[in-house]
XYZ file of C-alpha atoms in Angstrom:
333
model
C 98.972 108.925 123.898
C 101.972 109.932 125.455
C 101.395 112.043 128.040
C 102.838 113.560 131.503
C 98.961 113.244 132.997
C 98.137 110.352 135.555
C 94.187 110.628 135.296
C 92.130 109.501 132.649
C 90.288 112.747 133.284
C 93.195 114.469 132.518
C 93.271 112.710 128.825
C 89.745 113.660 128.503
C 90.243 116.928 129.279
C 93.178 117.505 126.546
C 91.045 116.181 123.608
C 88.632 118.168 125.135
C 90.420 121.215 124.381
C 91.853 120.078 121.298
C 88.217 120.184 119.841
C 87.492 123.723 121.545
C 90.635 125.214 119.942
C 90.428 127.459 116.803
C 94.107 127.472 116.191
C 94.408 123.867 115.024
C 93.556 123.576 111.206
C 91.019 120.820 111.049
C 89.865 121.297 107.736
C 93.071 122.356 106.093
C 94.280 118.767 107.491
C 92.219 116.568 106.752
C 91.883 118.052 103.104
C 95.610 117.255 102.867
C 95.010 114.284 103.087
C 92.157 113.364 101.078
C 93.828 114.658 98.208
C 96.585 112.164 98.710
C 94.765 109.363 99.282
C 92.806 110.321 95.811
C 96.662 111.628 94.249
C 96.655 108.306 91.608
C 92.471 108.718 91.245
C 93.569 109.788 87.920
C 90.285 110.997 85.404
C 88.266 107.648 86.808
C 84.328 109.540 87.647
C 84.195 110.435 91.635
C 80.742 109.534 92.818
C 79.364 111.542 95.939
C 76.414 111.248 98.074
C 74.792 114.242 99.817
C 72.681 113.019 102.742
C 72.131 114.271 106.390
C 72.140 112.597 109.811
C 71.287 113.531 113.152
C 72.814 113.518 116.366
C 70.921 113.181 119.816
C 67.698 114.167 118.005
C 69.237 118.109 117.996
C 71.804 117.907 115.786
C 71.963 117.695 112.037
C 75.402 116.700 110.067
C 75.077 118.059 106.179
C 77.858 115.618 105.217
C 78.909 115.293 101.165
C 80.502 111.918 100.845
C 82.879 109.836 98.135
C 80.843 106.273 97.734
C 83.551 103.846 98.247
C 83.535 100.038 97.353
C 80.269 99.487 99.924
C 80.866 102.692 102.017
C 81.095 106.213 101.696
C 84.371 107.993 103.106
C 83.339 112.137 104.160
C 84.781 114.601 102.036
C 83.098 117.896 103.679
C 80.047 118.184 106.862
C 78.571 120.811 108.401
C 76.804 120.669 111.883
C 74.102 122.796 112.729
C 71.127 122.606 115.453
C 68.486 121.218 113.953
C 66.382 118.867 115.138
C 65.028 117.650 111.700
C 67.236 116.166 108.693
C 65.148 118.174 106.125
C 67.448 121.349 105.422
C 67.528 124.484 102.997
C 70.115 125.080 100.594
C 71.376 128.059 102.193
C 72.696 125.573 104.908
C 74.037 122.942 101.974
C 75.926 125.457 99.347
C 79.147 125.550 102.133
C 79.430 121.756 102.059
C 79.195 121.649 98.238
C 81.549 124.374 97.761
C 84.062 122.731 99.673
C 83.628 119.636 97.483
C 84.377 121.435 94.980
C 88.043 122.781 96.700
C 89.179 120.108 96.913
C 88.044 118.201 93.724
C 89.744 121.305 91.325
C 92.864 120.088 92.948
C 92.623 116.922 91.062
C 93.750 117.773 87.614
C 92.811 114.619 85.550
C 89.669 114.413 87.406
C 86.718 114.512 84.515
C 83.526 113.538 85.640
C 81.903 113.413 88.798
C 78.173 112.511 89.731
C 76.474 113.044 93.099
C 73.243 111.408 94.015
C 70.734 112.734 96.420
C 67.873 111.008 98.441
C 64.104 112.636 98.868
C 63.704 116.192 100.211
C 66.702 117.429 98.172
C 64.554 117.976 94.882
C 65.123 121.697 94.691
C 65.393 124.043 91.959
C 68.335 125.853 93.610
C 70.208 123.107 94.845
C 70.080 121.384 90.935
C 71.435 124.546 89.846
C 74.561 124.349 91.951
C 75.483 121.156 91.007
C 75.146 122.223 87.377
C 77.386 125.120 88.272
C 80.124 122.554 89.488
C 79.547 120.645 86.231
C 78.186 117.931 88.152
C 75.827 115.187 86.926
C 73.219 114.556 89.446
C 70.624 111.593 89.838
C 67.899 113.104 92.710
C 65.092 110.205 93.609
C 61.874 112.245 94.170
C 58.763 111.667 96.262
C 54.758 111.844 96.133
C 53.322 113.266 92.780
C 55.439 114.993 89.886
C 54.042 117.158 87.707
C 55.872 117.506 84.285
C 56.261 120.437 82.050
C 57.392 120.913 78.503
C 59.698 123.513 77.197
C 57.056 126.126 76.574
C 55.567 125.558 79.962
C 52.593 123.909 78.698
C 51.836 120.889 81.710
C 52.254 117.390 80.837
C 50.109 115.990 83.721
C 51.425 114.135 86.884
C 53.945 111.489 85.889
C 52.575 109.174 88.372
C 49.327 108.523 86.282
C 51.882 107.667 83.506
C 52.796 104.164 85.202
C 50.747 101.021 84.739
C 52.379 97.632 85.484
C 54.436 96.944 88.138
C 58.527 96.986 87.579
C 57.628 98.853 84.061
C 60.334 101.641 83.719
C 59.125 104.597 82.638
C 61.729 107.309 81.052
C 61.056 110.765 79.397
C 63.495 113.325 78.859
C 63.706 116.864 77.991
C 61.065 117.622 80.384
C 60.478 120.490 82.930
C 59.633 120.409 86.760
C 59.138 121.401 90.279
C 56.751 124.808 90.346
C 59.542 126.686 89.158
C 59.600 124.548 86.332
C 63.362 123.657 86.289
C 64.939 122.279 83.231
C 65.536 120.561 81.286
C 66.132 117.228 83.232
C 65.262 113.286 82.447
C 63.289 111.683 84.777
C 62.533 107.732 85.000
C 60.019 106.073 87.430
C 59.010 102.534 88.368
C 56.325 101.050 90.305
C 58.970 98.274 92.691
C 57.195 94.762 92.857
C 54.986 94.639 95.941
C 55.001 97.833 96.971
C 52.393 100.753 96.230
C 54.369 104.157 95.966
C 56.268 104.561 92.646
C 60.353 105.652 92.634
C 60.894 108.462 90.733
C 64.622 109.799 89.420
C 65.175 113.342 88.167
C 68.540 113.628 86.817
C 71.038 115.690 84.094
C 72.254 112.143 82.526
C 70.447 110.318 80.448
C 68.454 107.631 81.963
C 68.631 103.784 80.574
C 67.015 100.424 81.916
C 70.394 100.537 84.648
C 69.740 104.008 86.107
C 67.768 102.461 89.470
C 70.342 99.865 90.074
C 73.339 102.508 89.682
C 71.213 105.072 91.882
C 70.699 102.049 94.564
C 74.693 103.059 95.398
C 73.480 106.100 97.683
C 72.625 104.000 100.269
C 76.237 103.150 101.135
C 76.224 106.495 102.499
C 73.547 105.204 105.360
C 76.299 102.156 106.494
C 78.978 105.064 106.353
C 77.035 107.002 109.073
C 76.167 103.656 110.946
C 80.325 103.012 111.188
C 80.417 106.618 112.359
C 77.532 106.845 114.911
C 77.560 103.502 116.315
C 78.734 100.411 113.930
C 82.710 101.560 114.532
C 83.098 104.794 116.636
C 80.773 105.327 118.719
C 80.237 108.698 117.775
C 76.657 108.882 119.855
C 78.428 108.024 122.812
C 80.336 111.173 123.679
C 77.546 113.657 124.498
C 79.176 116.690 123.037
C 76.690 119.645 122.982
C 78.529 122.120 120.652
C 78.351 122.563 116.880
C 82.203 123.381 116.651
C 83.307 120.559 118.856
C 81.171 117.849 117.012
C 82.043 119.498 113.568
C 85.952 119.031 114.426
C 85.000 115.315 116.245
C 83.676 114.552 112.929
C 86.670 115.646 111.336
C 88.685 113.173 113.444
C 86.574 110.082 112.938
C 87.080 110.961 109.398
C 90.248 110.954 109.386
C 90.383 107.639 111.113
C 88.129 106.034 108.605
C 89.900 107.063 105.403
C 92.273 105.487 106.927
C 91.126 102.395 107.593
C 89.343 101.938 104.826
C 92.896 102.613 103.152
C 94.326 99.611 104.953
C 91.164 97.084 103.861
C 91.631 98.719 100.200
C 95.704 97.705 100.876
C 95.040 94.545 102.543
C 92.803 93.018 99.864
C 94.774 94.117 96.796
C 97.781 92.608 98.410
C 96.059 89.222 98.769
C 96.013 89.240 102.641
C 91.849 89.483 102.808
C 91.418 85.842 103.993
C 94.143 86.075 106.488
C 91.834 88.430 108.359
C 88.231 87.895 106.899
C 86.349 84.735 107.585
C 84.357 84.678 104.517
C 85.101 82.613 101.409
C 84.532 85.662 99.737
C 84.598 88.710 101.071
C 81.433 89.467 103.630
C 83.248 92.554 105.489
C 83.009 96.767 104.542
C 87.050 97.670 103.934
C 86.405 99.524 107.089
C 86.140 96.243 108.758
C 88.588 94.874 107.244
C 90.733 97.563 107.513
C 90.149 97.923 111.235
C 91.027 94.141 111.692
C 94.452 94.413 109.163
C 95.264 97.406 111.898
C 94.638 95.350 114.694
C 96.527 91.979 113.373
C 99.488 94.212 112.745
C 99.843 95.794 116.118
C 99.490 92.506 117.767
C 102.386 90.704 114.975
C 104.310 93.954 115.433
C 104.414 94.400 111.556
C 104.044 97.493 109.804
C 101.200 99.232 109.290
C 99.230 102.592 107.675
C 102.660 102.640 105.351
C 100.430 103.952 102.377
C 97.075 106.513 102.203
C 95.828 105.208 99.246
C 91.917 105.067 97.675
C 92.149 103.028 94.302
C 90.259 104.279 91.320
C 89.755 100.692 89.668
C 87.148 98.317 90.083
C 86.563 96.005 93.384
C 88.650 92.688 93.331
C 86.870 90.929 95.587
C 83.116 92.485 95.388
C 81.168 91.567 98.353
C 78.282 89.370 98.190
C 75.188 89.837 95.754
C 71.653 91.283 96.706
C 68.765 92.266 94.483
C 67.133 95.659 94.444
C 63.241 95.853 94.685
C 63.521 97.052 90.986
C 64.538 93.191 90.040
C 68.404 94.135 88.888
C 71.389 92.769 91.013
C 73.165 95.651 93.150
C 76.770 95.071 95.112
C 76.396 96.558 98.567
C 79.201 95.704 101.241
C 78.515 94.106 104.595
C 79.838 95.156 108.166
């Protein structure tokens, strides 16, 4: 940074009062620029994640996030004290509704599916992402009762699943006491382990619905880079909503684009120049990170594009399994 100041205090101090200040358009920004990073998405589907995190055990970020090639870059967050990362949807519907700002401004954009983890089962909040014309997969937890059109109960769909790894799909059914619906909803039993997975959802569910669920957890490694794996967010002790809300804004900003320069890097064919792998074992943050680095120290240039690609991964990272027996790409840091 160039600056007149002498102190590292003094630097401190000036970023400190960059986050405090209400005149700076943080949002407007960084919404800028997520729409041209996604300006040649063209009508490809847009898959989010909603998920929270916390912060110092008091804070909660609501964060709605595009799943990217093994990570998941923020779109919209919301900070609020809370020291548990169950929330209501009165404190979700801002995030979502900024989500859908900025998607509208995507003309050729056509479908877009967001997939929620346990404690977001909720009659309300599946009505909102209906209202977006949004397909939604939701994994459930602990019993499920199941209702039919007229109301009439179906029993618990847990008592409906025998054999381990068996998949289980009904649709046109109703649920939760309000009796929501209609929605599908598939469950299996995974191998070695006693609780069953359930997935409520508007789509219709097939034997692949599990392994193209098992995506949301590339949302967890995008708060790991955040937090700890790449910035360090835990390490700054801020202790207001406002400042961590526009922090947040800044470490997104910083990871769209490096993520942008790993997506650049490895389309370009220069992914073995910086990644030891054979084939690739780094996120595109970390690979992006390292691209930034290697061009600073040639003195080449660098961050000449913002630029998220629509198609498929070249270079997919290396293979797990699920529990549910079907092979799943997740990226490595």
């Amino acid at each position: 940074m160039v600056s007149r100041a002498r102190y590292a205090q003094s630097h401190e101090r000036r970023f400190l009062r960059a986050l405090t200040s209400s005149t700076v358009p943080w949002r407007a920004v960084y919404q800028h620029l997520m729409q041209v990073a996604l300006g040649d998405w063209g009508d490809a589907r847009i898959t989010l994640a909603l998920d929270t995190t916390l912060l110092f055990k008091r804070w909660c970020v609501i964060c709605v996030s595009l799943i990217y090639r093994g990570r998941a870059v923020p779109l919209s967050w919301r900070v609020i004290r809370h020291g548990s990362s169950t929330v209501g949807n009165r404190e979700i519907y801002p995030v979502l509704a900024s989500v859908q700002c900025l998607l509208v401004q995507l003309p050729q954009l056509e479908e877009v599916c967001i997939y929620a983890d346990r404690g977001f089962l909720d009659h309300t909040l599946m009505d909102d992402f209906t209202t977006f014309r949004w397909q939604w997969m939701i994994r459930g937890k602990g019993p499920i009762h199941l209702f039919d059109q007229d109301g009439t109960s179906l029993g618990q769909f847990q008592s409906q699943l025998s054999q381990h790894g068996q998949l289980v799909v009904r649709h046109g059914v109703y649920v939760t006491g309000q009796k929501y619906g209609p929605v599908n909803i598939a469950a299996v039993r995974p191998f070695g382990q006693r609780d069953p997975w359930f997935i409520v959802t508007n789509k219709p569910c097939n034997a692949h619905i599990f392994a193209e669920y098992h995506q949301r957890t590339q949302v967890e490694e995008g708060f790991l880079d955040m937090k700890s794996g790449a910035f360090n967010l835990e390490d700054t002790r801020l202790d207001q909503a406002h400042q961590l809300e526009k922090l947040w804004c800044v470490l997104g900003m910083a990871y769209l684009m490096v993520v942008s320069e790993g997506t650049a890097a490895t389309e370009e064919g220069k992914r073995r120049e910086i990644d030891p792998h054979w084939t690739r074992g780094l996120s595109y943050a970390q690979i992006g990170l390292r691209a930034i680095r290697q061009a600073l120290t040639r003195r080449t240039p660098v961050l000449e594009r913002l630029r998220l690609s629509q198609a498929c991964d070249p270079e997919p990272s290396r293979r797990r399994r699920s529990p549910f027996g079907w092979d799943v790409v997740q990226g490595f840091s």
